[in-house]
Short mmCIF file of C-alpha atoms and ligand atoms in Angstrom, two decimals:
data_model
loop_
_atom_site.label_atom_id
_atom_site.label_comp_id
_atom_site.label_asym_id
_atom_site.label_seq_id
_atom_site.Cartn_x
_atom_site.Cartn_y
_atom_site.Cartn_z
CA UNK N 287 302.44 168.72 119.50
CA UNK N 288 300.73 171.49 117.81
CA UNK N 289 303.34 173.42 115.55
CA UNK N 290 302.75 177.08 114.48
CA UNK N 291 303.44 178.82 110.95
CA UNK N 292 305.03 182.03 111.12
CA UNK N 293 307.39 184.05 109.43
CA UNK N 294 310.43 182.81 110.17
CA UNK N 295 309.15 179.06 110.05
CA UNK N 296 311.26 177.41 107.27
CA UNK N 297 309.49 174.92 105.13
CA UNK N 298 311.84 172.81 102.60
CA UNK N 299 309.50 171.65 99.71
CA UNK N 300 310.95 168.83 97.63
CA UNK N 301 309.69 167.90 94.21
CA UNK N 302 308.10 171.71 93.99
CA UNK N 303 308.09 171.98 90.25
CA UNK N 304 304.85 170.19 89.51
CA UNK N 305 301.31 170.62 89.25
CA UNK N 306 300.77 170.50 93.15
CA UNK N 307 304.18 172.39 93.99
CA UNK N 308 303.00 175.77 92.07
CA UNK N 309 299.79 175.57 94.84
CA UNK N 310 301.83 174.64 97.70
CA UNK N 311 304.52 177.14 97.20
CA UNK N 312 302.23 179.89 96.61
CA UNK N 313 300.20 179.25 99.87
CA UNK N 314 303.57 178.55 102.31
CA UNK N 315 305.20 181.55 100.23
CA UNK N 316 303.09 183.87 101.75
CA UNK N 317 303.14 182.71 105.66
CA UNK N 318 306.84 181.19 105.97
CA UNK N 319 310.46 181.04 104.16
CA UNK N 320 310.41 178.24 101.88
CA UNK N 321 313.06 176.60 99.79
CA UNK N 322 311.79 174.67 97.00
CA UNK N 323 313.75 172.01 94.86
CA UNK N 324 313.09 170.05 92.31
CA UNK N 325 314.90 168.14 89.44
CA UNK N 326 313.46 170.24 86.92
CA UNK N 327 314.26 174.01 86.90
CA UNK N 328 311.14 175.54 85.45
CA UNK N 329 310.90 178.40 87.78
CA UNK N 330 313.14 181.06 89.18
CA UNK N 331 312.34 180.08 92.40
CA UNK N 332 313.56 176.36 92.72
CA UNK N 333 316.83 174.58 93.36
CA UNK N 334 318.01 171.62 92.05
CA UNK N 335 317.59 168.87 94.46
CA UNK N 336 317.37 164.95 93.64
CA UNK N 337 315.27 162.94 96.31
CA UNK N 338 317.14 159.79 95.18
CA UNK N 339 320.23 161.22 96.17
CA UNK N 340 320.46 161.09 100.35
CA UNK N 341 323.74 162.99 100.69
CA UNK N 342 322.83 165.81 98.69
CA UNK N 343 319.03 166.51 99.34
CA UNK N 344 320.36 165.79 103.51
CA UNK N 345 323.01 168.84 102.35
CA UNK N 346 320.34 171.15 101.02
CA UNK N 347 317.97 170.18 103.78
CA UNK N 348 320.55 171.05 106.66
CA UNK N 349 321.77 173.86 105.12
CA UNK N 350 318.37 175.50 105.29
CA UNK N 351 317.93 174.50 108.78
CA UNK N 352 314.23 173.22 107.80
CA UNK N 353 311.50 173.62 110.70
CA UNK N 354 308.79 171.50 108.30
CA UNK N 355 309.49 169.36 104.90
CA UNK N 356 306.99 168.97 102.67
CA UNK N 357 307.89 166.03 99.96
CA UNK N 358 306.02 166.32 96.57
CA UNK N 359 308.79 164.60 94.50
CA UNK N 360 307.42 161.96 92.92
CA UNK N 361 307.41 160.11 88.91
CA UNK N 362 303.57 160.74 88.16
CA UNK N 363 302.76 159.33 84.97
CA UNK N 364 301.97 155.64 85.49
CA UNK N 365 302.72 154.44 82.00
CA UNK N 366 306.18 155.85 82.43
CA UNK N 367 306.74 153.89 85.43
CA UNK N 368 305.50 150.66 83.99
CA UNK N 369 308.30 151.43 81.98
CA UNK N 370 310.73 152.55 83.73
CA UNK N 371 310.24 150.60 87.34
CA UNK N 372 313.62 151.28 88.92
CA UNK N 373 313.14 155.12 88.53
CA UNK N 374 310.00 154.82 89.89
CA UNK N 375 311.40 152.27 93.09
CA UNK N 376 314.36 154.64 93.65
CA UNK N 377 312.24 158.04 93.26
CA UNK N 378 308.84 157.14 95.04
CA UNK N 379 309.61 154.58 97.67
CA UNK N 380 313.06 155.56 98.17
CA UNK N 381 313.28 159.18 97.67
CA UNK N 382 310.76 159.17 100.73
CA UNK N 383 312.51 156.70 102.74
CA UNK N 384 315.54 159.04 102.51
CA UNK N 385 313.83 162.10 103.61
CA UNK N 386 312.10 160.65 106.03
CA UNK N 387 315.24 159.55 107.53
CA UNK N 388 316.71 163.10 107.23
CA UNK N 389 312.96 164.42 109.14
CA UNK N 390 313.85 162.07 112.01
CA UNK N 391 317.39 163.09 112.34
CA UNK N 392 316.05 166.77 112.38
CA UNK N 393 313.70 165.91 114.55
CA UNK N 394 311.17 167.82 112.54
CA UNK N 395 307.86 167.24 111.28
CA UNK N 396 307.19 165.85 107.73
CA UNK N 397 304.38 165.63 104.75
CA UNK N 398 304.17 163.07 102.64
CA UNK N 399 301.78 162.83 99.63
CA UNK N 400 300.28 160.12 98.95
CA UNK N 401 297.57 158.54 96.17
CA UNK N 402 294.12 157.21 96.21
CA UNK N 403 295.94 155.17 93.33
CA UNK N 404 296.91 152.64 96.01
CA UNK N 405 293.58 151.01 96.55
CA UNK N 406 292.24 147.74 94.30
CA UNK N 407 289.10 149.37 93.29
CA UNK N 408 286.81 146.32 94.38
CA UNK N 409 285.03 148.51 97.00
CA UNK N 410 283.09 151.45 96.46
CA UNK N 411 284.28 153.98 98.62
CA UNK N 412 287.05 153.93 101.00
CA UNK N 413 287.96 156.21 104.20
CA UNK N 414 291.11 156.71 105.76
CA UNK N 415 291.10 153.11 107.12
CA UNK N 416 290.35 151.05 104.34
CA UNK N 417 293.02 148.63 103.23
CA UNK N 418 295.30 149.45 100.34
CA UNK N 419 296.24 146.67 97.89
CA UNK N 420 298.18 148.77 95.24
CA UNK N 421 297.99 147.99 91.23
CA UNK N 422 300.22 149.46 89.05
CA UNK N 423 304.50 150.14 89.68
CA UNK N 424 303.53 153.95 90.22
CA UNK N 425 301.11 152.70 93.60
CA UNK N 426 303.18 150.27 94.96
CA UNK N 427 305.95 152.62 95.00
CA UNK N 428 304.00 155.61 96.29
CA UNK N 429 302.36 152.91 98.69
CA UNK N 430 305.59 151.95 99.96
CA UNK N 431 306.60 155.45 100.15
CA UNK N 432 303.49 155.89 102.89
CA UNK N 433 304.06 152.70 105.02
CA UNK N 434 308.20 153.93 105.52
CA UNK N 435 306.37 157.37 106.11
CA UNK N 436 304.52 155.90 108.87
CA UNK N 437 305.78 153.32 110.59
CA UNK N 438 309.68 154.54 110.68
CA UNK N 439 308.62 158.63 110.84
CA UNK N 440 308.23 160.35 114.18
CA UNK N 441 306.14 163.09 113.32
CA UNK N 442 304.42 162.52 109.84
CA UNK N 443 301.64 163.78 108.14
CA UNK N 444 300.03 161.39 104.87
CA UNK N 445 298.12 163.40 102.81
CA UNK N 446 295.99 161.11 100.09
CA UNK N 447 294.88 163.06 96.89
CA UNK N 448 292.88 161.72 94.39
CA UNK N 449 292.60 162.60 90.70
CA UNK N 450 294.34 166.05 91.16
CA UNK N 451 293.90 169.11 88.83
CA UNK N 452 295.68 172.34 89.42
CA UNK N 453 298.45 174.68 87.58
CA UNK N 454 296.93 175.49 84.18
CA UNK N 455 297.57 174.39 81.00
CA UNK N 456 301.59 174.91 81.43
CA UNK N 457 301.94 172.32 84.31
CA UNK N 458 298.84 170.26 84.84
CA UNK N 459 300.18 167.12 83.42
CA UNK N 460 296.30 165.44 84.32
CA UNK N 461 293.00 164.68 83.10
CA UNK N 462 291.40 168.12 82.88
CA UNK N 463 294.65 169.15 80.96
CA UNK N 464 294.90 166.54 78.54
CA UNK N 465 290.77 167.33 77.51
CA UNK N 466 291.66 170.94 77.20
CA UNK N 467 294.79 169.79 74.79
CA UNK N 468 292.54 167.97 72.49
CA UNK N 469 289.57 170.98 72.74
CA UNK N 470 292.44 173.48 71.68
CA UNK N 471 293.28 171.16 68.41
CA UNK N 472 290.25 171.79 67.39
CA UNK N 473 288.30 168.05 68.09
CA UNK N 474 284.93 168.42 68.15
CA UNK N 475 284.35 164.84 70.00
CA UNK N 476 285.70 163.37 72.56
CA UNK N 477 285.68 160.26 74.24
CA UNK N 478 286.25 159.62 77.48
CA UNK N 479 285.84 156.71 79.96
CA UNK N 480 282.64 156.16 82.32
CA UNK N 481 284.08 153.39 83.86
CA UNK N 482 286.73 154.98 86.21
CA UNK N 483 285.25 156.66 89.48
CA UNK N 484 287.19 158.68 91.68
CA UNK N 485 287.67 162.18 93.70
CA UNK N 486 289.05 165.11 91.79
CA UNK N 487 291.58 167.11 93.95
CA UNK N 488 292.13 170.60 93.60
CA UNK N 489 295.51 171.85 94.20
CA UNK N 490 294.51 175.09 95.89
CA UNK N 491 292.81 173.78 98.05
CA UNK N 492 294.87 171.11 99.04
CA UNK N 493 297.64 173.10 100.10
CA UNK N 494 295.43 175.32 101.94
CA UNK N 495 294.29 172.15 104.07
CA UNK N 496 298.16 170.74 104.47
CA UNK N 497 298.86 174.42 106.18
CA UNK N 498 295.79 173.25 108.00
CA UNK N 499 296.61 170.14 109.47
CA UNK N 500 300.07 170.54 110.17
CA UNK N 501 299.39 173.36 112.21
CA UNK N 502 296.55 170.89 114.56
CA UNK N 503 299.95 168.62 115.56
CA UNK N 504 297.55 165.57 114.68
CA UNK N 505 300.36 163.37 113.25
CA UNK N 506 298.89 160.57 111.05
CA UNK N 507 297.29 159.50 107.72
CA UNK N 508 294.77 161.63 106.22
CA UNK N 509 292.71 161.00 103.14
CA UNK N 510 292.05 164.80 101.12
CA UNK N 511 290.21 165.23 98.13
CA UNK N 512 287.53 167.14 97.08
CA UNK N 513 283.90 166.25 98.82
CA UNK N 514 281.97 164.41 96.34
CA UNK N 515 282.75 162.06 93.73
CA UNK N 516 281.93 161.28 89.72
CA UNK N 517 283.30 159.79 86.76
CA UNK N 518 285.97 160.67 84.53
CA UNK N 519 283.01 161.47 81.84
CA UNK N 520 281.06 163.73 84.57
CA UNK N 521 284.17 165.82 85.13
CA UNK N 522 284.66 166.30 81.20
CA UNK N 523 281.54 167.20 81.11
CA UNK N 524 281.38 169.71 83.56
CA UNK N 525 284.64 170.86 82.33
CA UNK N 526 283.25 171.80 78.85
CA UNK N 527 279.88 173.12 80.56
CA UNK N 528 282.09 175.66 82.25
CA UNK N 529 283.73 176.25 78.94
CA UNK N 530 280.92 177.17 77.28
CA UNK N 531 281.23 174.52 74.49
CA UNK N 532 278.35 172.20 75.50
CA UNK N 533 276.98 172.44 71.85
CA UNK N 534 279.77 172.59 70.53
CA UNK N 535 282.04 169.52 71.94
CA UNK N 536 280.09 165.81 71.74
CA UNK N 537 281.25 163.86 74.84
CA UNK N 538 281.32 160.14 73.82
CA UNK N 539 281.34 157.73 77.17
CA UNK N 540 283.87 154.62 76.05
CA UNK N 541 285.03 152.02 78.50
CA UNK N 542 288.70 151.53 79.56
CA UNK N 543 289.71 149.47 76.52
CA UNK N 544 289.32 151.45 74.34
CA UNK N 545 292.58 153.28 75.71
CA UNK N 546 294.02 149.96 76.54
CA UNK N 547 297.01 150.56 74.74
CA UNK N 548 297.50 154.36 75.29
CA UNK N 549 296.68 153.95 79.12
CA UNK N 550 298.12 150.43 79.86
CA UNK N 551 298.91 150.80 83.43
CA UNK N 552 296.20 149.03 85.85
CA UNK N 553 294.17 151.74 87.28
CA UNK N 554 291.28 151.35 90.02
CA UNK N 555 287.81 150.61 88.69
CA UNK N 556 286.97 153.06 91.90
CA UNK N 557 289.35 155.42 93.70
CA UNK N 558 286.68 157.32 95.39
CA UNK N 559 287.76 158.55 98.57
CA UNK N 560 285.92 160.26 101.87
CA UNK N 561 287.53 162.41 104.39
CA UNK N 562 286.54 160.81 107.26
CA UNK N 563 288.81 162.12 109.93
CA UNK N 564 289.36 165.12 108.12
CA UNK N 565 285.56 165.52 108.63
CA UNK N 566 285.50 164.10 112.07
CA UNK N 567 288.47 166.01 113.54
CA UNK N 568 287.08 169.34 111.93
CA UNK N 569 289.71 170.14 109.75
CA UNK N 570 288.31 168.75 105.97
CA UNK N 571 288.74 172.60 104.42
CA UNK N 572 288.07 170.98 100.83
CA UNK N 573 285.36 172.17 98.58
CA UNK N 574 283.13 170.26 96.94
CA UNK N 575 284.95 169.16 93.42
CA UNK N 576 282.13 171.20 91.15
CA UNK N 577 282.91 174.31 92.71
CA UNK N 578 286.74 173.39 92.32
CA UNK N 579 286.53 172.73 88.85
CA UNK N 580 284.74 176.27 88.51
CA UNK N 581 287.22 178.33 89.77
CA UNK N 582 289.89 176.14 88.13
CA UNK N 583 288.24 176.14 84.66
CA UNK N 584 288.50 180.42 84.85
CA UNK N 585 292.50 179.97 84.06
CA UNK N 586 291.46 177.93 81.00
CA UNK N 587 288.87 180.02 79.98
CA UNK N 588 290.99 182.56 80.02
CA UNK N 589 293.62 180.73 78.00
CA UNK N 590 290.82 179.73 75.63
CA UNK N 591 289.83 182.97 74.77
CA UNK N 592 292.91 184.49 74.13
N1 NAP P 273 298.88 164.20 89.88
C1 NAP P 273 298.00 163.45 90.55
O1 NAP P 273 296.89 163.14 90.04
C2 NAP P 273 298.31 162.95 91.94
C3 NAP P 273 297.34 162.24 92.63
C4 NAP P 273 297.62 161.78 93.90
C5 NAP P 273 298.86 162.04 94.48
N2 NAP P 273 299.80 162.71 93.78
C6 NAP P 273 301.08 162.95 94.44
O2 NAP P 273 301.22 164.34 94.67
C7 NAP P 273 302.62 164.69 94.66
C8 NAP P 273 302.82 165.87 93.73
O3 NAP P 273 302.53 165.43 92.41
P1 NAP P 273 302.09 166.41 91.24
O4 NAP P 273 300.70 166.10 90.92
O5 NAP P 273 302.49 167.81 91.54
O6 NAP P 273 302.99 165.79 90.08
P2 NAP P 273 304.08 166.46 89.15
O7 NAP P 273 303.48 167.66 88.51
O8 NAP P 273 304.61 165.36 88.31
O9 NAP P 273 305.20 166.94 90.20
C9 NAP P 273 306.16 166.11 90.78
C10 NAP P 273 307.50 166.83 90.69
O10 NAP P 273 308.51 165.99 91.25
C11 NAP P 273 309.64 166.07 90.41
N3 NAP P 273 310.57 164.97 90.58
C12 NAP P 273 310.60 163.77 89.92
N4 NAP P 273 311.64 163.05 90.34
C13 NAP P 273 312.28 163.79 91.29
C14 NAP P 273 313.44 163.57 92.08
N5 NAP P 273 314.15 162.44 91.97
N6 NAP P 273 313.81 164.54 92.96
C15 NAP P 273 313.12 165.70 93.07
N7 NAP P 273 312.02 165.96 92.33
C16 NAP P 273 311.61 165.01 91.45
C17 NAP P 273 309.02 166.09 89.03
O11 NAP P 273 309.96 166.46 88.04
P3 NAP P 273 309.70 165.92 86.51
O12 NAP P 273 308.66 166.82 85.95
O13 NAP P 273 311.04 166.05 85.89
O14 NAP P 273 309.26 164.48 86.63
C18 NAP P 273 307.90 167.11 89.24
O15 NAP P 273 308.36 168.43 89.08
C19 NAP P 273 303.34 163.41 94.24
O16 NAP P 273 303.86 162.79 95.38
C20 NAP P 273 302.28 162.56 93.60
O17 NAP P 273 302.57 161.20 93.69
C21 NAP P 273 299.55 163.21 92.53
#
């Protein structure tokens, strides 16, 4: 069933205080009434909310009388979940089990976001129907999070994102952020891995295509990343290209060991995804992850040169 956005639709966006929830709030902001929670207040604009918590995020859910939920909540740093595996259990696989039961009660549609984390690596590429054979605590939660999502949600939308980059250097808690960090200290080399190959995902445009899809009423899962695909080195590079510090910054490709103690969680050799039936159906509205990364990189430069 094909659902329209207007201006009365009300979107509830959980876990809105990240990197992704800046983008999607902005873009829903402008065409709907949104209420967005989170468990950590860092705008004006959000509620508190816990996703763990059934009774209370079902409260602030009915209260609002959602039309569409969009579910961003979610314990992103992998190390930190290594760590800390029953916060990630009860916030990733069980924070979306209980709002997907609250979507179905509502009878309402609801997006889930999930992570090109979740595949092995052993293949090259994979498309929407690839099998997922999750590595680290952080995938098999968010992993788990998807199959509830699916196979217990009537009307459901999976959204997979790859290596995501949006928000600036206040929120972005990601790659492109943490090479900017050590650029601002004042290193003049860096090193970065060439053995990790995925699909940068720019928040922008991300939410644009969720407004997308949910409007097409094609329930299911979707992979959505930027079109193309590169290393973890070719992004830093182009990163400091668009910088304007090519002679100034030495990029130094290392293999994974060399963070192996910093970055301990198993990651993907290859997380490279394709939007297949993004592409297929029409509806792929992502740019390809060079031009991204050039609009992105203006909010840095910016930063940079102040
Ligand atoms: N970042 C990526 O590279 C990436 C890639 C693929 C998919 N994703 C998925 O995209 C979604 C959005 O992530 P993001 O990149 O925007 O990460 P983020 O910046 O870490 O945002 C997630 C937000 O959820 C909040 N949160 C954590 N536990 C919560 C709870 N129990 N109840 C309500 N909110 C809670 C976090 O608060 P705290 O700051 O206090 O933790 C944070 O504000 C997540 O589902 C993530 O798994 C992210």
């Amino acid at each position: 069933m094909s659902f329209k956005l207007s201006k009365n639709t009300k979107v509830y966006i959980a876990g809105c205080g990240g990197m992704l929830g800046e983008a999607v709030y902005e873009a829903f902001k402008e065409k709907c009434i949104v209420k967005a929670t989170d468990i950590n207040l860092t705008e004006p604009w959000l509620e508190y909310a816990d996703v763990r918590n059934y009774t209370d995020i079902k409260e602030s859910i009915l209260e609002f009388e959602a039309d569409l939920i969009i579910n961003l909540a979610a314990l992103t740093d992998l190390e930190y979940c290594e760590k800390n595996q029953e916060e990630t259990w009860l916030t990733n696989a069980l924070g979306p089990e209980n709002i997907g039961l609250i979507a179905n009660e509502l009878d309402i549609p609801l997006v889930y976001i999930s992570t090109a984390g979740i595949v092995d690596g052993l293949q090259d590429v994979y498309n929407d129907f690839d099998q997922p054979n999750p590595l680290s605590i952080y995938a098999k939660a968010k992993y788990h999070g998807e199959l509830f999502t699916q196979f217990h949600v009537n009307k459901f939308y999976v959204f997979r994102a790859g290596w995501m980059m949006g928000a600036g250097p206040s929120k972005d808690k990601k790659f492109i952020n943490k090479i900017y960090k050590q650029i601002k200290s004042g290193k003049k080399e860096l090193f970065v891995v060439d053995d990790k190959l995925g699909t940068p995902t720019y928040t922008k445009s991300f939410a644009k295509g969720i407004m997308h899809v949910v409007q097409s009423g094609m329930y299911g899962v979707y992979n959505q990343v930027c079109n193309g695909d590169c290393s973890r080195y070719d992004v830093a590079k182009e990163f400091i290209n668009l910088l304007g510090l090519k002679e100034t910054i030495k990029v130094t490709k290392v293999n994974s060991d060399y963070f192996k103690t910093e970055y301990f969680a198993p990651r993907p050799y290859s997380e490279k995804l394709t939007n297949l039936k993004l592409n297929s159906r029409g509806l792929n509205v992502m740019p390809d992850w060079k031009e991204a990364l050039e609009d992105y990189a203006k909010v840095y430069i910016k930063d940079f040169n102040n």
